[in-house]
XYZ file of C-alpha atoms in Angstrom:
686
model
C 108.570 79.116 84.404
C 108.715 75.248 84.654
C 111.057 73.624 87.091
C 111.290 69.934 87.820
C 111.661 69.712 91.592
C 112.600 66.005 91.470
C 116.219 66.572 90.182
C 118.243 63.629 91.329
C 121.056 65.416 93.279
C 119.377 68.259 95.286
C 120.637 68.786 98.932
C 118.963 70.068 102.126
C 119.722 73.441 103.632
C 120.997 73.495 107.222
C 118.462 75.665 109.289
C 121.180 77.198 111.299
C 122.633 78.793 108.005
C 119.336 80.248 107.033
C 118.586 81.778 110.446
C 122.086 83.187 110.806
C 121.791 84.907 107.426
C 118.418 86.228 108.131
C 119.547 87.807 111.374
C 122.936 89.214 110.524
C 122.636 90.491 107.052
C 119.368 92.357 107.519
C 121.118 95.673 108.424
C 123.140 95.930 105.126
C 121.824 98.387 102.566
C 122.554 100.682 99.827
C 121.013 104.205 99.686
C 120.766 106.707 97.060
C 121.264 110.496 96.973
C 119.744 113.630 95.415
C 119.695 113.818 91.737
C 123.100 115.109 90.452
C 124.120 116.568 87.288
C 125.770 114.968 84.151
C 128.279 112.216 85.013
C 131.717 113.678 84.060
C 133.334 111.854 81.164
C 136.628 111.699 83.130
C 134.918 109.556 85.815
C 133.453 107.030 83.437
C 136.786 106.866 81.439
C 138.870 105.802 84.476
C 139.817 102.239 84.935
C 137.735 100.407 87.541
C 139.013 100.560 91.128
C 138.558 96.823 91.338
C 137.617 94.182 88.826
C 138.207 90.461 87.800
C 137.719 89.347 91.419
C 137.870 85.656 92.301
C 138.583 83.393 95.353
C 140.536 80.145 95.598
C 138.541 77.114 96.154
C 139.857 76.529 99.513
C 138.745 80.165 100.619
C 142.314 81.123 101.625
C 143.180 83.628 98.906
C 141.438 86.388 96.982
C 142.867 87.778 93.687
C 141.751 90.845 91.502
C 142.933 93.741 89.463
C 142.887 97.036 91.066
C 143.761 100.449 89.928
C 147.539 100.844 90.346
C 148.344 102.933 93.358
C 149.387 106.434 92.400
C 148.110 106.120 88.785
C 144.829 107.938 89.330
C 143.021 105.006 87.872
C 144.961 105.120 84.605
C 146.861 101.781 85.032
C 146.124 98.291 86.429
C 147.849 96.266 89.215
C 147.566 92.628 90.251
C 146.428 92.362 93.854
C 146.361 89.475 96.437
C 144.437 89.118 99.680
C 144.810 86.760 102.569
C 141.239 85.803 103.396
C 142.086 85.448 107.028
C 143.052 89.220 107.189
C 140.649 90.797 104.472
C 140.308 93.987 106.439
C 144.109 94.713 106.193
C 143.837 95.025 102.451
C 145.999 93.363 99.770
C 149.123 91.507 100.997
C 150.845 91.958 97.631
C 150.340 94.426 94.699
C 152.126 94.267 91.484
C 151.620 97.129 89.011
C 151.375 96.539 85.326
C 154.809 96.797 83.363
C 155.517 99.797 81.284
C 154.299 98.046 78.067
C 152.584 94.806 79.171
C 149.295 95.726 81.022
C 147.277 93.388 83.202
C 143.711 92.948 81.907
C 142.376 89.976 83.966
C 143.264 87.591 86.860
C 142.199 84.427 88.376
C 142.791 82.504 91.539
C 143.573 78.889 90.554
C 144.535 76.197 93.251
C 147.295 75.997 95.837
C 149.288 79.180 95.677
C 148.880 79.572 91.884
C 147.570 82.663 90.206
C 146.610 83.143 86.496
C 147.200 86.585 85.219
C 146.235 87.854 81.671
C 148.150 90.853 80.083
C 148.347 92.640 76.873
C 150.777 94.955 75.059
C 150.838 96.955 71.763
C 152.546 95.079 68.759
C 153.122 96.274 65.194
C 154.400 94.075 62.345
C 153.521 91.699 59.601
C 150.938 89.128 60.607
C 151.251 87.103 57.416
C 147.775 85.639 57.734
C 148.104 84.802 61.399
C 144.809 85.774 63.138
C 142.744 88.862 62.343
C 144.462 91.472 60.464
C 146.303 92.133 57.130
C 147.583 89.049 55.393
C 150.238 91.313 53.760
C 152.047 94.342 54.975
C 152.122 95.606 58.545
C 149.302 95.557 61.089
C 148.929 97.630 64.270
C 147.476 95.140 66.970
C 148.019 93.648 70.439
C 149.726 90.570 71.879
C 147.873 88.892 74.653
C 149.685 86.644 77.175
C 148.760 84.518 80.173
C 151.193 84.175 83.114
C 151.311 82.023 86.119
C 152.584 83.419 89.338
C 152.416 82.735 93.129
C 150.985 84.626 96.132
C 153.976 86.669 96.541
C 154.124 87.533 92.813
C 157.877 86.712 92.969
C 158.058 85.235 89.458
C 155.856 85.481 86.333
C 156.131 82.575 83.866
C 154.198 82.307 80.567
C 151.412 80.071 81.496
C 151.375 76.494 80.552
C 154.312 77.061 78.109
C 155.691 74.096 76.109
C 159.135 72.761 76.506
C 158.782 71.173 73.118
C 161.713 71.873 70.823
C 160.758 74.159 67.907
C 163.668 72.920 65.610
C 162.592 73.194 62.031
C 159.595 75.427 62.742
C 159.568 78.465 60.485
C 159.914 81.939 61.801
C 156.478 82.900 60.603
C 154.919 80.001 62.580
C 156.809 81.071 65.759
C 155.528 84.584 65.219
C 151.957 83.300 65.020
C 152.299 81.384 68.193
C 153.744 84.505 69.846
C 150.864 86.521 68.661
C 148.033 84.163 69.225
C 149.272 82.994 72.683
C 150.221 79.298 72.671
C 148.181 78.086 75.565
C 145.017 78.724 77.638
C 143.171 77.301 80.581
C 140.128 74.894 79.693
C 139.114 73.322 83.049
C 140.200 73.895 86.703
C 139.496 70.181 87.724
C 138.429 71.412 91.235
C 138.989 68.192 93.122
C 142.438 67.668 91.654
C 144.968 69.398 93.957
C 147.604 69.587 91.159
C 146.140 69.319 87.673
C 144.188 71.442 85.273
C 143.239 70.972 81.570
C 144.740 73.347 79.164
C 144.759 73.887 75.323
C 148.059 74.402 73.630
C 148.818 75.149 69.966
C 151.077 72.398 68.281
C 153.777 74.389 66.438
C 154.160 71.549 63.893
C 150.437 71.400 62.838
C 149.122 74.766 64.331
C 146.099 72.861 65.733
C 145.175 72.914 69.496
C 146.095 69.997 71.616
C 144.258 69.512 74.978
C 146.351 68.289 77.821
C 146.127 67.442 81.617
C 148.754 69.792 82.947
C 150.536 69.499 86.432
C 150.825 72.890 87.983
C 153.725 71.783 90.152
C 155.947 69.929 87.728
C 154.882 71.256 84.292
C 154.375 67.741 83.051
C 151.502 67.083 80.620
C 149.381 64.249 79.335
C 147.574 64.484 76.064
C 143.799 64.238 76.180
C 142.728 65.199 72.742
C 144.668 66.084 69.550
C 142.729 68.926 67.594
C 142.694 69.731 63.919
C 140.427 69.254 60.985
C 136.656 69.429 61.700
C 136.751 68.037 65.281
C 136.902 69.620 68.545
C 136.553 68.484 72.203
C 133.222 68.775 73.976
C 132.881 67.775 77.741
C 135.812 66.889 79.946
C 134.840 64.773 83.052
C 134.874 67.239 85.920
C 136.631 64.753 88.213
C 139.559 63.410 86.285
C 139.437 65.339 82.798
C 138.789 62.446 80.715
C 137.164 63.523 77.467
C 133.566 62.332 77.369
C 132.187 63.976 74.307
C 133.492 65.678 71.205
C 132.031 67.881 68.399
C 132.406 67.309 64.652
C 131.248 69.133 61.594
C 130.677 67.070 58.533
C 129.579 68.163 54.963
C 126.365 66.592 53.907
C 125.922 67.926 50.394
C 126.040 71.255 48.673
C 126.760 74.038 51.278
C 125.134 72.085 53.986
C 126.936 70.703 57.073
C 125.960 68.623 60.052
C 127.126 69.411 63.539
C 127.594 66.050 65.235
C 128.120 65.244 68.810
C 129.952 62.128 69.610
C 129.896 60.353 73.028
C 132.672 57.937 74.240
C 131.105 54.426 74.735
C 132.310 51.764 77.263
C 134.877 50.498 74.829
C 136.412 54.038 74.636
C 135.275 54.714 71.132
C 133.433 57.948 70.243
C 130.135 57.314 68.584
C 127.902 59.778 66.658
C 124.492 60.465 68.502
C 121.909 61.397 66.014
C 119.380 62.901 68.526
C 122.205 65.470 69.334
C 123.376 66.272 65.837
C 121.783 68.954 63.862
C 122.038 70.634 60.498
C 124.019 73.887 60.645
C 121.351 75.801 58.751
C 118.712 74.740 61.300
C 120.420 76.708 63.923
C 119.555 74.543 66.750
C 121.777 74.817 69.777
C 122.937 71.723 71.600
C 125.284 72.166 74.520
C 126.245 69.178 76.739
C 126.799 70.861 80.079
C 127.611 67.929 82.515
C 127.101 64.458 83.549
C 124.988 62.969 86.255
C 127.372 60.799 88.397
C 124.599 58.367 89.451
C 123.114 57.478 85.967
C 125.695 58.577 83.432
C 123.096 60.741 81.691
C 124.253 64.066 80.305
C 122.750 67.476 81.138
C 121.942 69.260 77.792
C 120.801 72.749 77.070
C 118.959 72.744 73.703
C 116.214 74.552 71.731
C 115.399 71.362 69.658
C 112.066 71.183 71.282
C 111.035 74.712 71.978
C 111.530 78.301 70.621
C 113.663 78.954 73.778
C 116.474 76.714 75.034
C 115.461 74.138 77.850
C 117.533 72.070 80.203
C 117.135 68.335 79.623
C 118.602 64.876 80.371
C 120.067 62.753 77.597
C 120.512 58.961 78.019
C 123.644 58.056 76.071
C 122.808 54.229 76.384
C 119.347 54.535 74.950
C 120.549 57.337 72.665
C 117.478 59.475 73.545
C 116.345 62.462 75.523
C 114.433 61.691 78.752
C 110.821 62.875 78.462
C 110.821 65.301 81.532
C 112.086 68.777 81.066
C 114.399 69.715 84.008
C 114.068 73.587 83.473
C 112.277 75.828 80.931
C 111.098 79.322 80.647
C 108.164 80.338 78.433
C 109.851 83.707 77.242
C 113.544 83.142 77.622
C 116.426 80.705 77.134
C 117.813 78.529 80.037
C 121.498 79.565 79.988
C 123.069 76.616 81.582
C 123.023 74.312 84.618
C 124.891 75.277 87.935
C 126.909 72.272 89.254
C 128.693 72.243 92.515
C 132.434 72.585 92.454
C 133.396 71.512 95.997
C 133.801 68.216 97.789
C 130.592 68.664 99.706
C 128.390 69.406 96.623
C 130.635 68.253 93.789
C 128.833 67.786 90.444
C 125.459 68.077 92.184
C 122.772 70.285 90.474
C 122.608 73.519 92.433
C 120.320 75.358 89.957
C 120.258 76.798 86.526
C 120.650 80.169 84.829
C 117.864 81.970 82.936
C 118.814 84.388 80.181
C 115.917 86.808 80.835
C 115.996 90.548 80.719
C 118.841 90.117 83.219
C 120.844 87.013 83.639
C 119.539 85.292 86.799
C 120.386 82.038 88.708
C 117.513 80.141 90.037
C 118.906 77.792 92.809
C 117.231 74.603 93.328
C 119.672 73.501 96.069
C 118.161 74.485 99.360
C 121.288 75.716 100.924
C 122.212 77.977 97.994
C 118.628 79.142 97.671
C 118.701 80.380 101.343
C 122.052 81.984 100.756
C 121.025 83.885 97.761
C 117.622 84.971 99.323
C 119.502 86.194 102.418
C 121.988 88.242 100.421
C 119.206 89.573 98.226
C 117.278 90.637 101.228
C 120.231 92.656 102.408
C 120.689 94.602 99.059
C 117.137 95.153 98.145
C 116.405 95.891 94.521
C 120.037 95.031 93.433
C 121.351 92.152 91.432
C 123.304 89.679 93.618
C 125.696 87.219 91.900
C 127.465 84.514 93.944
C 130.989 84.403 92.405
C 132.892 81.787 94.567
C 132.544 80.047 97.995
C 134.624 77.567 99.960
C 133.534 74.036 100.861
C 131.615 74.815 104.008
C 130.305 78.052 102.663
C 131.961 80.028 105.547
C 133.430 82.435 102.846
C 131.308 83.567 100.114
C 132.417 86.071 97.384
C 129.574 87.918 95.697
C 128.892 90.909 93.523
C 126.250 93.654 93.916
C 125.015 95.818 90.992
C 122.082 97.463 89.256
C 121.394 99.543 86.250
C 122.269 102.671 88.506
C 124.755 100.962 90.555
C 128.381 100.001 89.261
C 129.454 96.527 90.461
C 130.836 96.179 93.960
C 132.347 93.091 95.450
C 131.739 91.771 99.000
C 132.659 88.736 101.009
C 130.368 87.028 103.531
C 132.604 85.613 106.356
C 131.546 82.922 108.852
C 127.919 83.255 107.620
C 127.323 86.389 109.526
C 129.888 89.249 108.817
C 130.055 91.285 105.547
C 133.419 92.570 104.353
C 133.066 95.219 101.478
C 136.154 94.815 99.005
C 135.044 97.827 97.029
C 133.169 99.244 94.155
C 134.391 99.360 90.538
C 133.530 103.033 90.547
C 133.420 104.294 94.043
C 133.373 108.075 93.220
C 130.596 107.913 90.599
C 127.383 109.675 91.578
C 124.727 107.800 89.495
C 121.572 109.502 90.972
C 121.033 111.151 87.601
C 120.975 107.924 85.715
C 117.305 107.425 85.994
C 115.040 104.468 85.204
C 115.433 101.320 83.126
C 112.653 99.252 81.599
C 112.344 95.977 79.521
C 109.752 96.712 76.791
C 108.460 95.195 73.537
C 107.255 97.164 70.451
C 105.724 96.072 67.224
C 107.828 96.041 63.989
C 106.080 97.192 60.781
C 105.515 93.517 59.752
C 104.043 92.762 63.248
C 107.169 90.996 64.756
C 107.444 91.874 68.489
C 110.953 93.448 69.056
C 112.233 93.417 72.723
C 114.255 96.428 73.870
C 115.684 98.012 76.995
C 114.536 101.583 77.599
C 116.631 103.895 79.843
C 115.126 107.200 80.984
C 116.754 110.230 82.725
C 116.298 110.584 86.448
C 113.013 112.562 87.329
C 111.376 112.295 83.874
C 107.621 111.756 83.594
C 105.268 112.032 80.689
C 103.834 115.332 81.825
C 107.304 116.891 81.323
C 107.065 116.348 77.471
C 108.995 114.178 75.121
C 112.802 113.746 75.326
C 115.851 113.911 72.944
C 116.517 110.226 72.424
C 119.286 107.922 71.154
C 118.531 104.637 69.396
C 121.501 102.363 70.376
C 121.744 98.938 68.677
C 124.147 96.490 70.081
C 126.987 94.885 68.270
C 127.238 91.355 67.108
C 124.777 91.191 65.579
C 124.473 87.692 67.012
C 124.337 88.985 70.618
C 121.911 90.797 72.938
C 121.780 93.310 75.765
C 120.861 92.591 79.372
C 119.247 94.744 82.005
C 121.770 96.152 84.637
C 124.792 98.346 84.651
C 126.108 99.088 81.323
C 129.834 98.334 81.374
C 130.661 100.654 78.465
C 129.452 103.583 80.393
C 127.686 105.012 77.376
C 124.133 104.564 78.570
C 124.568 106.185 82.081
C 126.638 108.945 80.416
C 123.725 109.763 78.020
C 120.914 109.315 80.406
C 122.595 111.620 82.947
C 122.565 114.248 80.241
C 118.856 114.089 79.794
C 118.708 111.621 76.798
C 116.355 108.715 76.560
C 118.147 105.692 75.242
C 116.531 102.705 73.557
C 118.470 99.503 72.870
C 116.416 97.333 70.266
C 116.965 93.629 70.351
C 116.316 93.659 66.612
C 115.920 90.620 64.408
C 119.176 88.876 64.192
C 119.759 89.223 67.956
C 120.732 85.997 69.500
C 119.433 84.440 72.804
C 115.818 85.690 72.669
C 114.319 82.991 70.664
C 115.184 81.042 67.360
C 112.600 82.934 65.318
C 113.859 86.389 66.210
C 117.373 85.273 65.624
C 116.905 83.672 62.160
C 114.744 86.525 60.981
C 117.828 88.610 60.666
C 119.473 86.430 57.935
C 120.332 88.374 54.918
C 118.566 91.478 56.285
C 121.450 93.717 57.075
C 120.341 97.241 56.415
C 116.834 96.035 55.578
C 114.342 94.479 57.965
C 116.969 94.644 60.733
C 117.255 98.362 60.053
C 113.538 98.740 60.036
C 113.481 97.371 63.598
C 115.667 100.341 64.789
C 113.376 102.952 62.962
C 110.306 101.337 64.143
C 111.637 101.520 67.780
C 111.977 105.381 67.209
C 108.495 105.594 65.870
C 106.990 103.651 68.870
C 108.847 106.068 71.275
C 107.286 108.924 69.454
C 103.901 107.318 69.678
C 104.359 106.740 73.394
C 105.236 110.463 73.779
C 108.711 109.495 75.115
C 110.705 110.755 72.077
C 110.567 114.166 70.502
C 110.312 113.267 66.735
C 112.650 116.210 65.804
C 115.350 115.174 68.323
C 116.265 111.529 67.615
C 119.746 110.210 66.791
C 121.289 106.671 66.143
C 124.488 105.664 67.761
C 126.101 102.229 67.548
C 129.477 100.416 67.758
C 130.803 97.537 65.795
C 127.678 96.093 64.181
C 125.897 98.861 65.790
C 128.225 101.103 63.817
C 127.031 99.318 60.622
C 123.509 100.215 61.597
C 124.441 103.806 62.075
C 126.064 104.040 58.703
C 123.150 102.263 57.108
C 120.816 104.810 58.790
C 122.823 107.586 57.237
C 121.945 106.482 53.623
C 118.299 105.468 54.188
C 115.226 107.779 53.469
C 112.910 108.755 54.931
C 114.851 108.948 58.257
C 113.471 109.298 61.737
C 117.032 110.513 62.927
C 118.627 113.927 62.870
C 122.217 112.406 62.879
C 124.256 109.218 62.971
C 127.182 108.196 65.132
C 129.046 105.188 63.829
C 131.819 103.498 65.981
C 134.072 100.984 64.448
C 131.763 100.104 61.762
C 131.686 97.770 58.837
C 130.490 99.822 55.910
C 131.515 97.778 52.952
C 129.811 94.368 52.969
C 131.569 93.412 49.719
C 134.965 93.638 51.372
C 133.757 91.841 54.649
C 133.414 88.309 53.021
C 133.919 85.470 55.387
C 137.328 86.545 56.689
C 136.021 88.327 59.762
C 136.302 85.623 62.333
C 139.010 83.010 63.291
C 136.119 80.613 64.306
C 135.567 78.212 61.364
C 131.951 77.351 62.391
C 131.125 81.024 62.540
C 132.507 81.916 59.308
C 130.636 79.024 57.542
C 127.335 79.783 59.272
C 127.079 83.526 59.946
C 129.106 84.415 56.865
C 126.458 83.386 54.626
C 123.803 85.565 56.414
C 125.789 88.805 56.038
C 123.860 90.091 53.109
C 121.505 93.088 52.500
C 121.762 96.798 51.892
C 125.500 97.737 51.453
C 126.189 101.240 52.789
C 129.232 101.801 50.547
C 127.071 101.180 47.394
C 124.582 103.753 48.502
C 126.700 106.729 49.662
C 125.054 108.838 47.000
C 121.796 108.659 49.061
C 123.429 110.111 52.274
C 120.996 112.346 54.206
C 122.396 112.544 57.695
C 125.209 114.393 59.446
C 127.550 111.568 60.388
C 130.321 111.070 62.871
C 132.581 107.934 62.248
C 135.332 106.807 64.670
C 137.639 103.805 64.902
C 140.924 102.680 66.580
C 144.025 102.411 64.550
C 144.598 98.922 66.266
C 141.282 97.677 65.488
C 141.697 94.386 63.329
C 138.109 93.359 63.676
C 136.613 96.212 61.707
C 139.647 97.931 60.211
C 139.636 101.626 59.684
C 139.186 101.421 55.906
C 135.547 100.689 56.518
C 134.926 104.049 58.429
C 137.494 106.181 56.367
C 136.073 104.964 53.101
C 132.400 105.799 54.061
C 133.473 109.254 55.336
C 135.414 110.083 52.164
C 132.347 109.058 50.074
C 129.647 111.115 51.966
C 131.665 114.208 53.247
C 130.764 116.278 50.188
C 127.065 115.390 50.463
C 126.366 115.729 54.223
C 128.276 117.214 57.282
C 130.635 114.430 58.360
C 133.553 113.843 60.683
C 136.037 110.962 60.887
C 138.304 110.302 63.838
C 141.001 107.673 63.969
C 141.888 106.996 67.643
C 145.519 106.149 68.360
C 146.204 102.751 69.910
C 142.638 101.808 70.316
C 141.532 98.129 69.589
C 138.057 96.984 68.708
C 137.110 95.379 71.903
C 137.615 96.605 75.509
C 139.546 96.888 77.820
C 140.562 100.278 76.426
C 143.046 102.736 77.808
C 141.426 105.553 79.697
C 142.231 108.095 77.054
C 140.328 105.890 74.482
C 137.198 106.018 76.717
C 137.595 109.829 77.402
C 138.144 110.652 73.659
C 135.075 108.641 72.490
C 132.835 110.113 75.208
C 133.937 113.681 74.354
C 133.341 112.953 70.575
C 129.839 111.566 71.457
C 128.770 114.437 73.697
C 130.242 117.181 71.284
C 128.719 115.894 68.174
C 125.337 115.487 69.712
C 125.303 118.910 71.230
C 126.575 120.833 68.259
C 126.383 118.809 65.006
C 123.415 116.552 65.131
C 121.042 118.491 62.909
C 120.299 122.200 63.198
C 121.260 123.426 66.604
C 122.233 119.939 67.930
C 120.074 117.354 69.574
């Protein structure tokens, strides 16, 4: 890894802080227990006991979602703590309403709290958002609410008082469904203002405004619409510094342009920052250096993996020195101070390695991270929030066999445990996790995560194995606790689980990413099969006891596996799949850039055109409120193969595509998974 130690804004660590942490945190530890049996599905299906934890910038208030008291972890509640009396527990708890359920929360500034909630909705979308353009759709409405420390009143967040006279009923319904406003920037040094985005009912485009939390008054910063969107707002005052624009440049090609505001207030295209859409270079303007006016940019224009660089807008060129880079993984972003004492100073950078890690270059933060890491050996420590003098630090502890738990360091020497997301879960049977690489049949190296049951060793013989491709496909997996619960559920039952980062996965190099273009069901699918072959060669997988299980794009991969021969699998489990590429088209995303770019790469072997070649017992399941991969995909595939191979289809009531799910959704899918593997996955089950 390369790191430029001469960053312009690094601070010094007080020795007293480092000594205090080294002395007082050394006694904290987490210990394991004897290997237990399979983790019960009911335990994984419960809602987390605590989640979505944040602390106000002044260190006075802590906000989180908790399991609603008396609900047996079946419902959520909004909770608020007084940081001066943390040990007394929450000062206020408000359970979710009967229909509208809390799904997220955040401490803002002053006594303001932002709460996100969601409820079921059924009706005609009329082309608004994802779902049917005609007829009725079962989906969800999401809302953001502003409340205070006492939870005495919940108002729709950043709502407009603009009159809607003359606006059609259909447009008003779209505003209701889409949520008319969202938070963009907290403006940490401004006591009253934040930056929000709000849909304009007359143009249905997003306007960006400076919003006063006390008065509700607004100031327009940027009017959206067309091919232009805002980029970086100044972290001090909210002024727009950059904007992004997409322009056609002939044929089906587009240029993604970055424009920077000059001294006269005009936005000027900067060619060194602008790229062709099909080149798939990433350019992200992350911040501005107060002293020089240069911009911090994360880009892969110069390397297979994204680097952190400085860009001089006056000279319109990148500076020659690389601020941060890694030979194998992307730099994920720069960490800038958010408090008066360190505001806009570079504190470090993120590396998107096997796990997401933060490398602190600021000496104070480096000492703090090291002290916390020493107290929780072998665990992943992530600092979430801290106050200005770092006398109150909120952080998270987790590992692949340790569900996240939340803690506060008080006065630099006292630890207060807020709680674990899953305090009753015995994970001693989860086992080992490894980052591995294996060769595909054409020689490309495929990264993967391999999870093994506790206590397994090669002398005990090969294992029943699940190949578990991620969704996306423009996404990737990371080491650590699997939030879905699927991986620990399976390893605790004696299965090995391999998660291939197949070609088409994003964030692991431009070559691997682009190699998946137009290879759905083809070379992308070979990568999963080659992972199974490699595990057999390593004597980890039993060649007669391998299954494939995936969700979303992973569900497509499982459906594709069901119609490919020869197959290394005994069965396929396909959750919320796309099975009909001809009906997918470019209507699957409400992000215009994604539709233009990714839509043209969704080509390859279409499972629905190959159902006559079905060879595997197949389980398909999907939620009836899934508007991302509607049920017709799974149902149509099931109807086409059920006479050729053993097949099962489950439509799960009220389940959306993405989490959070209701506990009953998680329980039903876990039971489907366990039962099908044990009884229906080939002769005698897996």
